[in-house]
XYZ file of C-alpha atoms in Angstrom:
383
model
C 131.738 75.091 131.070
C 129.070 72.515 131.881
C 129.852 68.795 132.095
C 126.402 67.401 132.849
C 125.966 64.633 130.279
C 128.195 61.832 131.550
C 131.792 60.730 131.232
C 131.449 59.776 127.558
C 131.220 63.474 126.665
C 134.133 64.620 128.778
C 137.047 64.267 126.349
C 135.193 66.310 123.729
C 135.453 69.484 125.833
C 137.739 69.096 128.878
C 140.931 69.344 126.760
C 139.547 72.580 125.283
C 138.941 73.960 128.772
C 142.510 73.076 129.743
C 143.967 74.612 126.584
C 141.870 77.751 127.059
C 142.967 78.285 130.655
C 146.576 77.873 129.545
C 146.547 80.258 126.560
C 144.208 82.829 128.143
C 145.103 82.875 131.865
C 143.399 86.257 132.264
C 139.999 84.647 131.670
C 138.028 82.982 134.443
C 137.194 79.484 133.206
C 135.097 77.318 135.528
C 134.192 73.697 134.796
C 131.039 72.496 136.545
C 130.909 68.710 136.876
C 127.795 66.691 137.626
C 129.556 64.265 139.974
C 132.935 63.820 141.701
C 134.208 61.264 139.194
C 133.645 63.635 136.280
C 135.424 66.352 138.273
C 138.379 64.017 138.883
C 138.633 63.212 135.173
C 138.568 66.905 134.238
C 141.276 67.522 136.819
C 143.389 64.756 135.306
C 143.073 66.335 131.856
C 144.096 69.686 133.318
C 147.171 68.218 135.016
C 148.254 66.360 131.889
C 147.936 69.547 129.833
C 149.617 71.796 132.386
C 146.478 73.842 133.055
C 147.207 74.918 136.611
C 144.572 77.668 136.578
C 141.639 75.460 135.580
C 138.794 75.793 138.101
C 136.626 72.723 138.704
C 133.491 72.496 140.835
C 131.107 69.632 141.509
C 127.403 70.474 141.611
C 125.056 67.499 141.877
C 121.319 67.165 141.448
C 119.458 66.708 144.752
C 119.874 63.182 146.098
C 116.143 62.520 146.312
C 115.711 63.510 142.662
C 118.559 61.242 141.538
C 117.047 58.323 143.445
C 113.619 59.005 141.929
C 115.029 59.246 138.398
C 116.893 55.971 138.909
C 113.801 54.284 140.347
C 111.651 55.127 137.325
C 114.433 54.119 134.928
C 115.098 57.666 133.678
C 118.469 58.593 135.213
C 119.025 61.371 132.690
C 116.136 63.287 134.281
C 118.675 64.273 136.908
C 120.051 66.749 134.387
C 116.806 68.730 134.534
C 117.026 69.105 138.293
C 120.680 70.021 137.996
C 119.951 72.718 135.423
C 117.309 74.206 137.710
C 119.751 74.158 140.625
C 122.341 75.942 138.494
C 119.899 78.370 136.874
C 120.425 81.352 139.241
C 124.171 81.129 138.754
C 123.985 80.590 135.004
C 121.674 83.589 134.693
C 124.710 85.714 135.638
C 127.148 83.935 133.319
C 128.506 85.692 130.253
C 129.134 82.521 128.217
C 128.033 78.895 128.711
C 129.888 76.112 126.900
C 128.600 72.541 126.910
C 129.028 69.242 125.012
C 125.418 68.162 125.554
C 122.140 69.529 124.245
C 119.837 69.340 127.275
C 121.310 72.669 128.360
C 119.441 74.227 125.441
C 116.487 74.255 127.845
C 118.147 77.159 129.651
C 117.493 79.253 126.568
C 114.089 77.754 125.807
C 112.950 78.365 129.398
C 114.383 81.924 129.327
C 116.647 81.138 132.285
C 119.770 82.758 130.849
C 120.824 85.505 128.478
C 124.372 84.190 128.241
C 125.938 83.346 124.929
C 125.546 79.571 124.583
C 128.126 77.459 122.767
C 127.703 73.787 121.956
C 130.608 71.415 121.311
C 129.494 68.336 119.415
C 130.430 65.085 121.156
C 131.095 62.256 118.724
C 130.928 62.351 114.949
C 128.513 59.594 114.021
C 125.706 59.389 111.506
C 122.683 58.688 113.730
C 121.356 62.281 113.724
C 119.246 61.955 116.916
C 116.127 64.042 117.418
C 117.940 66.060 120.099
C 119.880 67.765 117.311
C 116.786 69.921 116.785
C 117.916 71.784 119.926
C 120.986 73.083 118.111
C 119.031 76.181 117.114
C 119.078 77.302 120.744
C 122.861 77.780 120.634
C 124.623 80.911 119.435
C 127.669 78.983 118.240
C 128.045 75.302 117.379
C 131.535 73.809 117.246
C 131.874 70.510 115.380
C 134.790 68.286 114.386
C 134.545 68.201 110.606
C 132.758 68.840 107.356
C 130.160 66.106 107.836
C 128.548 67.807 110.823
C 128.664 71.230 109.199
C 126.793 69.950 106.155
C 124.210 68.120 108.274
C 123.576 71.131 110.500
C 123.013 73.380 107.486
C 121.080 70.968 105.270
C 118.944 69.154 107.856
C 118.571 71.694 110.666
C 118.858 74.915 108.635
C 121.530 76.356 110.899
C 123.105 79.571 109.650
C 126.668 78.640 108.526
C 127.927 81.725 110.380
C 126.995 79.972 113.643
C 129.137 76.920 112.833
C 132.864 76.356 113.310
C 134.877 73.186 112.736
C 138.036 72.466 114.713
C 138.982 68.831 114.209
C 138.301 65.969 116.612
C 139.305 67.200 120.066
C 139.076 63.827 121.813
C 141.468 62.100 119.442
C 143.887 65.034 119.390
C 144.126 64.817 123.181
C 144.240 61.052 123.646
C 146.626 60.214 120.813
C 149.306 62.373 122.452
C 149.064 60.533 125.769
C 149.977 57.046 124.607
C 150.123 55.864 121.010
C 150.914 52.234 121.863
C 148.135 49.679 121.358
C 147.172 48.077 124.684
C 147.540 44.313 124.857
C 144.527 43.014 126.761
C 144.794 39.263 126.123
C 147.793 36.967 126.605
C 147.301 35.147 123.306
C 147.777 35.803 119.607
C 144.127 35.588 118.534
C 142.717 38.678 116.800
C 140.420 40.722 119.026
C 136.908 41.896 118.171
C 135.436 44.976 119.849
C 131.651 44.616 120.076
C 130.254 48.095 120.698
C 126.423 48.215 120.540
C 124.748 51.600 120.902
C 122.304 52.623 123.643
C 119.531 53.672 121.221
C 117.552 50.442 121.428
C 115.470 51.344 118.369
C 118.558 50.911 116.210
C 121.041 49.110 118.448
C 121.920 45.430 118.163
C 121.972 45.142 121.967
C 118.882 42.928 121.930
C 120.865 40.423 119.862
C 123.939 40.635 122.104
C 123.512 37.159 123.691
C 123.464 35.544 120.243
C 126.357 37.699 119.022
C 128.550 36.751 121.975
C 127.635 33.076 121.708
C 128.474 32.924 117.988
C 131.878 34.538 118.450
C 132.899 32.519 121.498
C 131.692 29.242 119.976
C 133.743 29.908 116.857
C 136.911 30.060 118.946
C 139.055 32.104 116.560
C 138.732 35.475 118.291
C 139.065 37.274 121.575
C 136.052 39.466 122.321
C 135.656 42.774 124.126
C 132.004 43.375 124.991
C 132.026 47.134 125.521
C 128.630 48.678 124.780
C 128.057 52.420 124.867
C 128.326 53.446 128.503
C 124.637 54.441 128.555
C 123.518 50.849 127.866
C 124.020 50.222 131.583
C 121.155 52.648 132.265
C 118.765 50.111 130.710
C 119.949 47.195 132.882
C 119.458 46.286 136.510
C 122.250 45.027 138.751
C 121.267 41.384 138.247
C 121.492 41.640 134.455
C 124.881 43.321 134.620
C 126.099 40.650 137.049
C 124.987 37.912 134.640
C 127.011 39.478 131.865
C 130.068 39.890 134.067
C 129.833 36.217 135.026
C 130.665 35.341 131.404
C 133.997 37.162 131.474
C 137.069 35.032 130.832
C 140.561 36.597 130.991
C 141.671 34.371 128.127
C 138.968 35.362 125.651
C 136.213 37.712 126.885
C 136.254 41.146 128.536
C 132.884 42.506 129.707
C 132.703 46.191 130.604
C 129.651 48.356 131.307
C 131.143 51.274 133.186
C 134.909 51.675 133.409
C 136.897 54.579 132.012
C 138.207 52.252 129.311
C 134.835 52.715 127.608
C 135.579 56.397 127.064
C 139.375 56.710 126.751
C 139.701 54.629 123.557
C 141.574 51.793 125.311
C 139.342 49.183 123.682
C 139.215 51.034 120.366
C 143.011 50.988 120.163
C 143.376 47.401 121.397
C 140.994 45.714 118.944
C 141.711 44.345 115.478
C 138.097 44.221 114.252
C 135.134 46.482 115.013
C 131.621 45.069 115.430
C 128.710 47.364 116.153
C 125.720 49.264 114.837
C 125.202 53.032 115.346
C 127.993 54.267 117.629
C 130.286 57.069 116.508
C 133.107 55.072 118.095
C 133.266 53.406 114.688
C 135.059 56.481 113.379
C 137.415 56.570 116.365
C 138.283 52.953 115.547
C 138.764 53.719 111.843
C 141.201 56.541 112.565
C 143.541 53.573 112.149
C 141.881 51.715 109.228
C 140.850 48.191 110.221
C 138.091 45.696 109.347
C 134.567 46.553 110.499
C 131.290 44.627 110.563
C 127.778 45.568 111.635
C 124.728 43.757 112.989
C 121.411 44.696 111.356
C 119.259 43.586 114.272
C 116.183 45.563 113.175
C 116.181 44.650 109.485
C 116.783 48.290 108.643
C 116.699 49.358 104.999
C 120.138 50.836 105.503
C 121.747 51.060 102.073
C 120.290 54.460 101.110
C 119.771 55.806 104.629
C 122.411 58.416 105.617
C 122.077 57.397 109.261
C 123.785 54.135 108.300
C 126.537 55.677 106.167
C 129.207 54.005 108.275
C 127.956 50.559 107.345
C 129.328 51.028 103.839
C 132.809 51.014 105.397
C 132.580 47.321 106.302
C 130.321 44.292 105.991
C 126.781 43.871 107.337
C 125.289 40.788 108.996
C 121.574 40.875 108.242
C 120.975 38.261 110.982
C 123.087 37.043 113.917
C 123.473 33.725 112.107
C 125.337 35.542 109.348
C 127.666 37.273 111.783
C 130.796 35.172 111.299
C 130.468 35.290 107.525
C 130.265 39.088 107.717
C 133.337 39.248 109.960
C 135.294 36.959 107.632
C 134.252 39.069 104.638
C 135.248 42.263 106.455
C 138.730 40.897 107.120
C 139.212 39.481 103.623
C 137.874 42.573 101.885
C 139.477 45.207 104.073
C 142.251 46.266 101.655
C 139.560 47.462 99.253
C 137.924 49.549 102.028
C 140.986 51.408 103.310
C 140.748 54.436 101.027
C 137.023 54.795 101.714
C 137.593 54.510 105.475
C 140.281 57.202 105.411
C 138.051 59.551 103.436
C 135.132 59.005 105.832
C 137.307 59.692 108.876
C 138.684 62.863 107.289
C 135.154 64.101 106.584
C 134.004 63.268 110.122
C 137.049 64.439 112.091
C 138.655 67.155 109.980
C 142.261 67.971 110.846
C 142.944 66.165 114.104
C 146.355 67.505 115.120
C 145.962 70.790 116.966
C 142.189 70.470 117.425
C 142.300 71.279 121.153
C 144.150 74.534 120.655
C 142.090 75.564 117.615
C 138.921 75.074 119.641
C 140.364 77.058 122.545
C 141.284 79.937 120.244
C 137.741 80.023 118.878
C 136.525 80.501 122.447
C 139.117 83.213 123.055
C 137.734 85.109 120.062
C 134.159 84.715 121.293
C 134.919 85.687 124.888
C 136.935 88.711 123.808
C 134.022 89.815 121.626
C 131.769 89.621 124.694
C 134.211 91.649 126.794
C 134.513 94.337 124.128
C 130.747 94.457 123.679
C 130.288 94.882 127.421
C 132.901 97.646 127.559
C 131.249 99.440 124.657
C 127.885 99.288 126.402
C 129.363 100.783 129.578
C 131.128 103.535 127.633
C 128.050 104.489 125.621
C 126.543 107.832 126.699
C 123.256 107.663 128.501
C 120.257 108.843 126.494
C 119.254 112.446 127.050
C 116.337 112.884 129.442
């Protein structure tokens, strides 16, 4: 299994790897991590799930390439170098499982004949252009009905190549600790502001105004927790300026901790504020008020990429932000049923998702083994 896309993708597949190694100990399951921290997190998942046989290796892109990619502001280019480094090994693999789509290049470049399986990370509505790579995968595993319909209708994927399992990340994390973290020592309601990294649709450019409006109002605590990839667009000085605003009594600023990926902030907040992130649906797994910042004056009402915005209130300008938040809180009772339905369509059946996903892989891997045995047993053609 390949974990090359960053920590935000980890909980969408690592629990499946752990469950698989536990229910099918006869199979050799190796997790390849792109850095030591990712490897440590996979190991933690394995320990928590009792997966003693889980194999984890760290394979990094060459240091000079990582420095070059960082220097030109394209850190994700490191994945290309890493894929090339892994290519000889992956050419011998029987099955490759990954939560990211860059690995589709292995198939497009004819670097592997392995069966390739993609696990969708997240369950949002953005439908990025990278989804066009789905056709390179032999099997696509998604959380719920929403992604099945989109894959078939928009990308013309054969339904036979799609399986839905439920939302693995939430199935895993909700069994660790169901208590809501208390991050502020006061009784004010807490807003989670979670702008996306896609700057063409994100409200990140309006973040200074958003933070100023909320802090000046004084009624709320604020967690500024953008998508973890936002940090890729900022230099150290910019990040330091943001961190200088942090105040333990009212403002948490986080660009890189594990709390961005383990739902700590999602569970702690009372109100969601964002734009395009699929973390909206993780937040709404427990229905709560939501508001959105339309920083690009998008014509969102009939655009399926903004379907989540119908589950709350929309601020068409930063100046209208507090009114939108107030309306989201006041009108939330009328949104609860719609929020629950949207989460069900996005996430499917959550309980048991990790094991269901693992059993899908058992079926696939056993098919490969039987196919290989049949090929060996087949008589050689007559001379």
